[in-house]
PDB file of C-alpha atoms in Angstrom:
ATOM      1  CA  MET A   1    -138.535 116.224  33.187  1.00  0.00           C
ATOM      2  CA  LEU A   2    -136.348 114.536  35.782  1.00  0.00           C
ATOM      3  CA  THR A   3    -136.799 115.209  39.479  1.00  0.00           C
ATOM      4  CA  GLY A   4    -133.842 116.159  41.654  1.00  0.00           C
ATOM      5  CA  ASN A   5    -133.819 112.630  43.044  1.00  0.00           C
ATOM      6  CA  GLU A   6    -133.727 111.176  39.530  1.00  0.00           C
ATOM      7  CA  ILE A   7    -130.881 113.551  38.606  1.00  0.00           C
ATOM      8  CA  MET A   8    -128.914 112.078  41.526  1.00  0.00           C
ATOM      9  CA  GLN A   9    -129.739 108.515  40.414  1.00  0.00           C
ATOM     10  CA  ARG A  10    -128.751 109.280  36.809  1.00  0.00           C
ATOM     11  CA  ARG A  11    -125.449 110.715  38.094  1.00  0.00           C
ATOM     12  CA  ALA A  12    -124.808 107.430  39.876  1.00  0.00           C
ATOM     13  CA  CYS A  13    -125.409 105.391  36.707  1.00  0.00           C
ATOM     14  CA  GLY A  14    -123.365 107.738  34.476  1.00  0.00           C
ATOM     15  CA  ASP A  15    -126.129 109.323  32.369  1.00  0.00           C
ATOM     16  CA  ILE A  16    -125.351 112.728  33.931  1.00  0.00           C
ATOM     17  CA  GLN A  17    -121.994 114.179  34.904  1.00  0.00           C
ATOM     18  CA  ILE A  18    -121.660 117.584  36.560  1.00  0.00           C
ATOM     19  CA  VAL A  19    -118.156 118.622  37.656  1.00  0.00           C
ATOM     20  CA  PRO A  20    -117.785 120.046  40.200  1.00  0.00           C
ATOM     21  CA  PHE A  21    -121.001 118.871  41.823  1.00  0.00           C
ATOM     22  CA  ASN A  22    -122.411 120.550  44.936  1.00  0.00           C
ATOM     23  CA  PRO A  23    -125.567 119.001  46.479  1.00  0.00           C
ATOM     24  CA  ALA A  24    -126.624 122.482  47.669  1.00  0.00           C
ATOM     25  CA  GLN A  25    -127.162 123.470  44.003  1.00  0.00           C
ATOM     26  CA  LEU A  26    -129.657 120.622  43.418  1.00  0.00           C
ATOM     27  CA  ASN A  27    -133.305 121.678  43.155  1.00  0.00           C
ATOM     28  CA  PRO A  28    -136.557 119.645  43.032  1.00  0.00           C
ATOM     29  CA  ASN A  29    -136.188 119.223  39.244  1.00  0.00           C
ATOM     30  CA  SER A  30    -133.001 121.049  38.168  1.00  0.00           C
ATOM     31  CA  TYR A  31    -129.433 121.866  39.156  1.00  0.00           C
ATOM     32  CA  ASN A  32    -128.076 125.441  39.388  1.00  0.00           C
ATOM     33  CA  LEU A  33    -125.015 126.238  37.276  1.00  0.00           C
ATOM     34  CA  ARG A  34    -122.568 129.011  38.174  1.00  0.00           C
ATOM     35  CA  LEU A  35    -121.075 131.828  36.120  1.00  0.00           C
ATOM     36  CA  ALA A  36    -117.375 131.304  35.357  1.00  0.00           C
ATOM     37  CA  ASP A  37    -114.939 134.177  35.889  1.00  0.00           C
ATOM     38  CA  GLU A  38    -114.772 135.467  32.320  1.00  0.00           C
ATOM     39  CA  ILE A  39    -117.107 137.416  29.988  1.00  0.00           C
ATOM     40  CA  VAL A  40    -116.625 137.658  26.221  1.00  0.00           C
ATOM     41  CA  ILE A  41    -117.893 140.603  24.166  1.00  0.00           C
ATOM     42  CA  TYR A  42    -117.862 141.179  20.431  1.00  0.00           C
ATOM     43  CA  ASN A  43    -115.690 144.106  19.286  1.00  0.00           C
ATOM     44  CA  GLU A  44    -117.438 144.761  15.988  1.00  0.00           C
ATOM     45  CA  ALA A  45    -120.408 147.078  15.436  1.00  0.00           C
ATOM     46  CA  VAL A  46    -121.889 144.682  12.884  1.00  0.00           C
ATOM     47  CA  LEU A  47    -121.552 140.939  13.392  1.00  0.00           C
ATOM     48  CA  ASP A  48    -121.135 138.775  10.283  1.00  0.00           C
ATOM     49  CA  SER A  49    -122.560 135.247  10.347  1.00  0.00           C
ATOM     50  CA  HIS A  50    -120.163 134.154   7.575  1.00  0.00           C
ATOM     51  CA  LYS A  51    -116.915 134.997   9.332  1.00  0.00           C
ATOM     52  CA  VAL A  52    -115.115 134.867  12.662  1.00  0.00           C
ATOM     53  CA  ASN A  53    -116.001 138.034  14.575  1.00  0.00           C
ATOM     54  CA  LYS A  54    -113.425 139.747  16.793  1.00  0.00           C
ATOM     55  CA  THR A  55    -113.991 139.335  20.525  1.00  0.00           C
ATOM     56  CA  GLU A  56    -112.505 140.525  23.780  1.00  0.00           C
ATOM     57  CA  LYS A  57    -112.229 138.468  26.960  1.00  0.00           C
ATOM     58  CA  ILE A  58    -112.817 140.274  30.236  1.00  0.00           C
ATOM     59  CA  ARG A  59    -111.960 138.722  33.595  1.00  0.00           C
ATOM     60  CA  ILE A  60    -114.710 139.343  36.150  1.00  0.00           C
ATOM     61  CA  PRO A  61    -113.058 141.130  39.088  1.00  0.00           C
ATOM     62  CA  PRO A  62    -113.956 140.337  42.718  1.00  0.00           C
ATOM     63  CA  GLU A  63    -116.227 143.399  42.834  1.00  0.00           C
ATOM     64  CA  GLY A  64    -118.215 142.011  39.883  1.00  0.00           C
ATOM     65  CA  ILE A  65    -118.896 143.473  36.468  1.00  0.00           C
ATOM     66  CA  VAL A  66    -121.745 145.724  35.367  1.00  0.00           C
ATOM     67  CA  LEU A  67    -123.571 144.471  32.280  1.00  0.00           C
ATOM     68  CA  SER A  68    -125.347 147.092  30.167  1.00  0.00           C
ATOM     69  CA  PRO A  69    -128.308 146.837  27.782  1.00  0.00           C
ATOM     70  CA  GLY A  70    -127.730 146.861  24.047  1.00  0.00           C
ATOM     71  CA  ARG A  71    -125.089 144.184  23.715  1.00  0.00           C
ATOM     72  CA  VAL A  72    -124.648 140.445  23.932  1.00  0.00           C
ATOM     73  CA  TYR A  73    -122.375 139.064  26.604  1.00  0.00           C
ATOM     74  CA  LEU A  74    -121.080 135.531  26.256  1.00  0.00           C
ATOM     75  CA  ALA A  75    -120.015 133.633  29.338  1.00  0.00           C
ATOM     76  CA  SER A  76    -119.428 130.084  30.425  1.00  0.00           C
ATOM     77  CA  THR A  77    -120.674 127.913  33.215  1.00  0.00           C
ATOM     78  CA  GLU A  78    -118.157 126.950  35.864  1.00  0.00           C
ATOM     79  CA  GLU A  79    -119.454 123.378  35.686  1.00  0.00           C
ATOM     80  CA  TRP A  80    -118.553 120.847  33.006  1.00  0.00           C
ATOM     81  CA  THR A  81    -121.514 118.643  32.137  1.00  0.00           C
ATOM     82  CA  GLU A  82    -121.941 115.452  30.150  1.00  0.00           C
ATOM     83  CA  THR A  83    -125.318 113.990  29.310  1.00  0.00           C
ATOM     84  CA  TYR A  84    -126.153 110.559  27.916  1.00  0.00           C
ATOM     85  CA  ASN A  85    -129.593 109.097  27.156  1.00  0.00           C
ATOM     86  CA  LEU A  86    -131.264 112.409  28.126  1.00  0.00           C
ATOM     87  CA  ILE A  87    -131.861 115.840  26.608  1.00  0.00           C
ATOM     88  CA  PRO A  88    -130.088 118.551  28.651  1.00  0.00           C
ATOM     89  CA  CYS A  89    -131.786 121.968  28.799  1.00  0.00           C
ATOM     90  CA  ILE A  90    -130.741 125.228  30.444  1.00  0.00           C
ATOM     91  CA  ASP A  91    -132.777 128.203  31.470  1.00  0.00           C
ATOM     92  CA  GLY A  92    -132.312 131.239  33.659  1.00  0.00           C
ATOM     93  CA  ARG A  93    -133.310 131.072  37.291  1.00  0.00           C
ATOM     94  CA  SER A  94    -136.383 133.082  38.271  1.00  0.00           C
ATOM     95  CA  SER A  95    -134.333 135.241  40.678  1.00  0.00           C
ATOM     96  CA  VAL A  96    -132.071 136.163  37.755  1.00  0.00           C
ATOM     97  CA  GLY A  97    -135.005 136.929  35.453  1.00  0.00           C
ATOM     98  CA  ARG A  98    -136.431 139.222  38.116  1.00  0.00           C
ATOM     99  CA  LEU A  99    -133.266 141.312  37.781  1.00  0.00           C
ATOM    100  CA  GLY A 100    -133.927 141.624  34.032  1.00  0.00           C
ATOM    101  CA  ILE A 101    -131.172 139.211  33.033  1.00  0.00           C
ATOM    102  CA  GLY A 102    -131.763 136.823  30.123  1.00  0.00           C
ATOM    103  CA  ILE A 103    -129.475 133.806  29.996  1.00  0.00           C
ATOM    104  CA  HIS A 104    -130.025 132.470  26.495  1.00  0.00           C
ATOM    105  CA  MET A 105    -131.559 133.895  23.367  1.00  0.00           C
ATOM    106  CA  THR A 106    -132.235 130.730  21.391  1.00  0.00           C
ATOM    107  CA  ALA A 107    -129.981 127.977  22.699  1.00  0.00           C
ATOM    108  CA  GLY A 108    -131.968 126.620  25.619  1.00  0.00           C
ATOM    109  CA  PHE A 109    -131.350 122.960  25.038  1.00  0.00           C
ATOM    110  CA  GLY A 110    -128.452 120.727  24.145  1.00  0.00           C
ATOM    111  CA  ASP A 111    -128.271 117.447  22.326  1.00  0.00           C
ATOM    112  CA  ILE A 112    -127.991 113.950  23.716  1.00  0.00           C
ATOM    113  CA  GLY A 113    -124.293 113.282  24.208  1.00  0.00           C
ATOM    114  CA  PHE A 114    -123.221 116.923  24.707  1.00  0.00           C
ATOM    115  CA  LYS A 115    -120.048 117.333  26.770  1.00  0.00           C
ATOM    116  CA  GLY A 116    -118.667 120.664  27.869  1.00  0.00           C
ATOM    117  CA  ARG A 117    -119.183 123.903  29.685  1.00  0.00           C
ATOM    118  CA  TRP A 118    -122.299 125.741  28.541  1.00  0.00           C
ATOM    119  CA  THR A 119    -121.877 129.064  26.770  1.00  0.00           C
ATOM    120  CA  LEU A 120    -124.469 131.520  28.039  1.00  0.00           C
ATOM    121  CA  GLU A 121    -125.842 134.299  25.802  1.00  0.00           C
ATOM    122  CA  ILE A 122    -126.520 136.976  28.396  1.00  0.00           C
ATOM    123  CA  TYR A 123    -128.507 140.145  27.814  1.00  0.00           C
ATOM    124  CA  VAL A 124    -129.905 142.617  30.341  1.00  0.00           C
ATOM    125  CA  GLN A 125    -132.836 145.021  30.454  1.00  0.00           C
ATOM    126  CA  GLN A 126    -131.025 147.599  32.603  1.00  0.00           C
ATOM    127  CA  PRO A 127    -127.507 147.828  34.057  1.00  0.00           C
ATOM    128  CA  VAL A 128    -126.884 145.025  36.542  1.00  0.00           C
ATOM    129  CA  ARG A 129    -123.785 143.802  38.384  1.00  0.00           C
ATOM    130  CA  VAL A 130    -122.942 140.094  38.293  1.00  0.00           C
ATOM    131  CA  TYR A 131    -120.163 138.140  39.979  1.00  0.00           C
ATOM    132  CA  ALA A 132    -118.159 135.048  39.130  1.00  0.00           C
ATOM    133  CA  GLY A 133    -119.790 132.143  40.922  1.00  0.00           C
ATOM    134  CA  ASP A 134    -123.342 133.537  40.680  1.00  0.00           C
ATOM    135  CA  GLU A 135    -125.873 130.757  40.102  1.00  0.00           C
ATOM    136  CA  LEU A 136    -127.337 132.337  36.966  1.00  0.00           C
ATOM    137  CA  CYS A 137    -128.935 129.373  35.255  1.00  0.00           C
ATOM    138  CA  GLN A 138    -130.223 125.880  35.853  1.00  0.00           C
ATOM    139  CA  ILE A 139    -129.874 122.672  33.924  1.00  0.00           C
ATOM    140  CA  TYR A 140    -132.726 120.226  33.710  1.00  0.00           C
ATOM    141  CA  TYR A 141    -133.224 117.020  31.800  1.00  0.00           C
ATOM    142  CA  GLU A 142    -135.947 115.723  29.507  1.00  0.00           C
ATOM    143  CA  LEU A 143    -136.549 112.122  28.510  1.00  0.00           C
ATOM    144  CA  PRO A 144    -136.290 111.473  24.764  1.00  0.00           C
ATOM    145  CA  ASP A 145    -139.233 109.799  23.054  1.00  0.00           C
ATOM    146  CA  GLY A 146    -137.961 107.113  20.696  1.00  0.00           C
ATOM    147  CA  GLU A 147    -134.790 105.163  20.089  1.00  0.00           C
ATOM    148  CA  ILE A 148    -131.532 107.092  20.383  1.00  0.00           C
ATOM    149  CA  THR A 149    -129.691 106.423  17.135  1.00  0.00           C
ATOM    150  CA  ASP A 150    -127.127 109.242  17.246  1.00  0.00           C
ATOM    151  CA  THR A 151    -125.502 111.567  19.768  1.00  0.00           C
ATOM    152  CA  TYR A 152    -124.018 115.046  19.485  1.00  0.00           C
ATOM    153  CA  HIS A 153    -120.671 115.372  17.688  1.00  0.00           C
ATOM    154  CA  GLY A 154    -121.000 119.009  16.566  1.00  0.00           C
ATOM    155  CA  LYS A 155    -118.755 122.047  16.507  1.00  0.00           C
ATOM    156  CA  TYR A 156    -119.323 122.917  20.178  1.00  0.00           C
ATOM    157  CA  GLN A 157    -118.590 119.450  21.585  1.00  0.00           C
ATOM    158  CA  GLY A 158    -115.989 119.569  24.348  1.00  0.00           C
ATOM    159  CA  GLN A 159    -115.973 123.350  24.756  1.00  0.00           C
ATOM    160  CA  ASN A 160    -114.023 124.221  27.859  1.00  0.00           C
ATOM    161  CA  GLY A 161    -114.966 127.859  28.271  1.00  0.00           C
ATOM    162  CA  THR A 162    -116.861 130.575  26.469  1.00  0.00           C
ATOM    163  CA  VAL A 163    -117.162 129.933  22.740  1.00  0.00           C
ATOM    164  CA  GLU A 164    -118.410 132.568  20.314  1.00  0.00           C
ATOM    165  CA  SER A 165    -120.651 131.736  17.361  1.00  0.00           C
ATOM    166  CA  ARG A 166    -119.247 129.223  14.916  1.00  0.00           C
ATOM    167  CA  MET A 167    -122.086 129.704  12.467  1.00  0.00           C
ATOM    168  CA  TRP A 168    -119.459 130.547   9.829  1.00  0.00           C
ATOM    169  CA  GLN A 169    -118.596 126.809   9.833  1.00  0.00           C
ATOM    170  CA  ASP A 170    -122.100 125.878   8.639  1.00  0.00           C
ATOM    171  CA  GLY A 171    -122.702 124.831   5.051  1.00  0.00           C
ATOM    172  CA  GLU A 172    -121.248 127.126   2.439  1.00  0.00           C
ATOM    173  CA  CYS A 173    -120.330 129.956   4.792  1.00  0.00           C
TER     174      CYS A 173
END
């Protein structure tokens, strides 16, 4: 895992891009990412992995938004990131976890070459209010072991906001 100092050095050489970048969000071995100003919820009682599911976008007002248990909230990071020659990973911050907020269900790491804003899969244990700009998660970087022969070119490359599941694009779906 890269140290904060190494994250800065890798930014200078182009392996890591974080836009906008604020040095106050840099930690000893990660960088805090902020919640963008929009939440997406699914509008269907039963989600279908073989089709596009209907969603609703909700703008987070200045007074925040209360998230409730029993549903998945999708949101985006304010920051655009690009990662080359490293494996980007995201996880919730401990302060966020202590409020009962989970930031991702299964998608805790990205692929080498990923470019975009991260979609967060947020779930809560009890009602909790969040605000646009909250530093909900952190990105950290792992070193790959072995030669890099391919980089990410998948269906989420270049996402510029919250993106719902595109599992329906897989295989024979």
